């Protein structure tokens, strides 16, 4: 299996199940960031801290699923510079 650097893995084709999980995690992260930045939960520090922890976890899940590569469809000759 060919090792790719991080940015090439992000740009390469992602397997379907990782793509779906990444989209779900992105949607949840966007919702949580919107809620956190809206000021609606500023007076509830426990909920705000939990929301910020969830943002980090779901954001990490988004990046993790984005960097997965479907090596069956990866054209090594086309995508590797010499």
Backbone as a ProteinNet text record, in pm:
[ID]
protein_1_A
[PRIMARY]
XXXXXXXXXXXXXXXXXXXXXXXXXXXXXXXXXXXXXXXXXXXXXXXXXXXXXXXXXXXXXXXXXXXXXXXXXXXXXXXXXX
[TERTIARY]
84.9	0	89.8	57.7	137.1	97.9	197.4	172.1	164.5	60.9	43.1	54.7	96.2	96.6	-47.2	-64.7	-197.8	-283.5	-227.3	-306.6	-345.1	-260.1	-296.7	-408.8	-406.8	-514.1	-646.1	-641.7	-764.5	-822.6	-735.2	-781.3	-814.2	-765.4	-790.9	-935.8	-978	-1114.5	-1136.9	-1250.1	-1285.9	-1386.4	-1371.4	-1470.9	-1609.8	-1712	-1849.5	-1891.4	-1860.8	-1904.5	-1834.4	-1706.6	-1636.8	-1690.1	-1732.6	-1788.6	-1918.8	-2002.8	-2130.4	-2106.2	-2017.3	-1986.3	-1925.8	-1841.3	-1782.3	-1885.6	-1981.8	-2088	-2175.7	-2206.9	-2287.2	-2210.9	-2082.3	-2001.7	-1986.3	-1973.7	-1964.1	-2092.5	-2205.8	-2334.2	-2353.2	-2317.5	-2330.7	-2235.1	-2112.1	-2015.4	-2064.3	-2117.8	-2170.4	-2284.5	-2373.4	-2484.4	-2434	-2336.4	-2283.2	-2207.7	-2130.4	-2058.2	-2158	-2263.2	-2365.3	-2431.5	-2465.6	-2527	-2431	-2304.7	-2205.1	-2178.6	-2172.7	-2141.2	-2263	-2382.1	-2502.2	-2526	-2466	-2486.5	-2603.7	-2672	-2788.7	-2751.8	-2629.7	-2590.9	-2477.9	-2455	-2346.1	-2367.2	-2490.6	-2516.9	-2525.3	-2497.4	-2497.2	-2358.6	-2265.2	-2125.9	-2104.8	-2182	-2165.7	-2206.6	-2317.8	-2364.8	-2268.3	-2218.4	-2123.5	-1994.5	-1943.7	-1822.2	-1846.6	-1960.2	-1994.5	-2007.6	-2063.8	-2078.2	-1941	-1850.4	-1716.5	-1637.5	-1654.7	-1590.1	-1645.1	-1776.8	-1838.5	-1792.2	-1770.2	-1719.6	-1583.2	-1496.8	-1362.8	-1371.6	-1454.7	-1466.3	-1523.8	-1632.7	-1693	-1607	-1535.4	-1442.2	-1329.6	-1278.1	-1175.7	-1228.9	-1353.4	-1415.2	-1428.5	-1458.3	-1468.1	-1333.9	-1227.5	-1094.3	-1050.3	-1077.8	-1040.7	-1105.9	-1235.1	-1304.6	-1266	-1226.6	-1187	-1055.2	-965.3	-833.4	-827.2	-938.8	-940.6	-936.3	-860.2	-841.5	-893	-967.9	-1012.3	-901.7	-810.8	-693.7	-730	-848.2	-889.3	-911.5	-944.7	-971.2	-861.8	-755.3	-649.5	-550.6	-531.1	-438.5	-303.8	-210.7	-82.5	-0.4	-3.1	78.6	29.5	-100.3	-157.4	-135.1	-142.7	-145.2	-12.8	90	219.2	316.2	370.5	465.7	602.5	677.5	810.1	916.6
-116.9	0	123.7	217.3	339.1	439.1	494.7	597.9	732.8	808.1	941.1	1044	1164.5	1267.5	1311.1	1387.3	1420.7	1490.5	1587.9	1664.9	1582.3	1491	1402.7	1307.8	1263.9	1176.5	1251.8	1379.8	1459.7	1474.1	1495.2	1518.2	1390.2	1274.8	1148.2	1104	1004.9	954.6	890.8	923.6	873.3	759.1	649.3	542.4	594.9	532.9	581.7	588.8	485.2	487.7	598.3	624.7	734.7	869.2	876.7	1001.7	1035.6	935.3	957.5	995.8	922.6	955.5	1095	1132.8	1265.9	1375.5	1351.8	1451	1466.1	1354.4	1360.7	1435.7	1403.1	1470.6	1618.9	1653.8	1795	1869.6	1807.8	1870.6	1891.7	1790	1802.3	1908.7	1911.7	2012.4	2152.9	2170.7	2301.9	2345	2252.8	2282.9	2321.4	2246.3	2275.9	2408.9	2439.3	2567.3	2682.7	2667.1	2771.3	2794	2684.8	2695.2	2758.9	2717.4	2769.4	2918.6	2961.4	3101.5	3193.2	3136.8	3220.2	3294.5	3246.3	3312.5	3257.4	3158.9	3102.8	3020.9	2967.9	2881.7	2943.4	3073.1	3138.7	3136.2	3137	3138.3	2998.5	2895.4	2756.9	2697	2714.7	2676.5	2527	2442.6	2297.1	2258.5	2311.8	2281.4	2340.5	2460.8	2523.5	2442.7	2395.2	2313.1	2180.8	2120.1	1996	2016.5	2129.9	2163.1	2182.5	2249.5	2271.1	2140.6	2051.7	1919.8	1841.6	1845.9	1775.8	1834	1965.5	2028.2	1971.4	1959	1904.2	1759.2	1679.9	1537.9	1517.3	1586.7	1570	1633.2	1740.8	1798.1	1701.8	1635.3	1532.9	1416.1	1377.8	1269.4	1308.6	1434.5	1483.4	1471.6	1516.8	1509.9	1364.7	1281	1139.8	1072	1096.9	1034.3	1097.1	1224.1	1290.2	1235.9	1192	1149	1001	928.8	788.5	781.6	686.3	677	542.6	547.3	425.7	385.1	298.8	263.3	184.5	125.2	53.6	147.1	272.5	370.2	475.6	459.7	559.7	529.9	625.5	610	664.6	573.9	616.4	693.9	654.5	722.6	863.7	884.3	1015.6	1112.9	1064.4	1152.9	1169.4	1098.4	1110.1	1183.4	1293.9	1371.6	1304.1	1315.7	1255.9	1359.5
0	0	0	-83	-97	11.4	77.1	177	107.4	136.6	79	189.6	152.6	254.8	283.1	388.9	438	332	261.9	166.2	43.7	1.9	-109.1	-67.4	58.8	106	111.8	149.7	154	12.7	-86.5	-223.1	-298.6	-252.3	-320.7	-297.3	-372.7	-362.1	-224.7	-162.3	-30.3	-46.1	28.9	23.5	62.5	8	24.5	171.4	249.7	389.9	469.2	440.4	507.2	460.2	335	282.9	355.4	375.6	444.6	590.3	658	797.4	809.2	714.8	714.7	696.3	607.5	585.9	709.4	775.1	897.5	1006.7	1023.6	1125.5	1094.5	966.8	928.1	961.3	933.4	965.3	1114.6	1193.9	1339.1	1392.2	1340.1	1383.5	1350.7	1231.1	1191.3	1282.3	1314.3	1404.1	1543.3	1594	1727.1	1731.6	1627.8	1623.4	1616.8	1538.3	1529	1663.9	1732.2	1864.3	1964.3	1960	2053.3	2033	1908.3	1878.7	1881.9	1889.5	1887	2017.7	2126.5	2255.1	2333.1	2279.8	2347.4	2470.8	2473.8	2585.9	2669.1	2654.5	2727.9	2879	2925.1	3068.4	3128.5	3048.9	3096	3070.4	3164.3	3138.6	3116.3	3181.4	3162.8	3021	2974.7	2839.1	2736.3	2761.4	2668.6	2660	2773.4	2772.8	2699.9	2723.2	2652.8	2503.4	2465.6	2323.7	2259.6	2329	2274.2	2264.3	2360.4	2352.4	2234.3	2215.3	2102.3	1968.7	1962.6	1840.2	1805.4	1904.4	1880.1	1835.7	1901.7	1867	1727.1	1695.9	1563.5	1454.1	1486	1388.8	1357.3	1460.2	1439.3	1358.6	1383	1306	1158.8	1133.8	996.6	924.6	988.4	927.1	910.5	1009.7	1002.5	882	861.2	749	615.9	615.8	491.1	438.2	525.8	480.7	445.6	456.6	414.4	262.5	207.9	63.1	14.2	-93.5	-161	-257.3	-212	-292.3	-416.9	-421.6	-541.8	-659.9	-631.9	-737.3	-747.2	-671.5	-671.1	-782.2	-870.6	-982.2	-939	-903.8	-850.6	-952	-1077.8	-1179.1	-1204.7	-1199.1	-1227.9	-1113.5	-987.8	-873	-799.6	-840.4	-774.2	-864.5	-815	-893	-887.8	-995.6	-999.8	-970.5
[MASK]
++++++++++++++++++++++++++++++++++++++++++++++++++++++++++++++++++++++++++++++++++

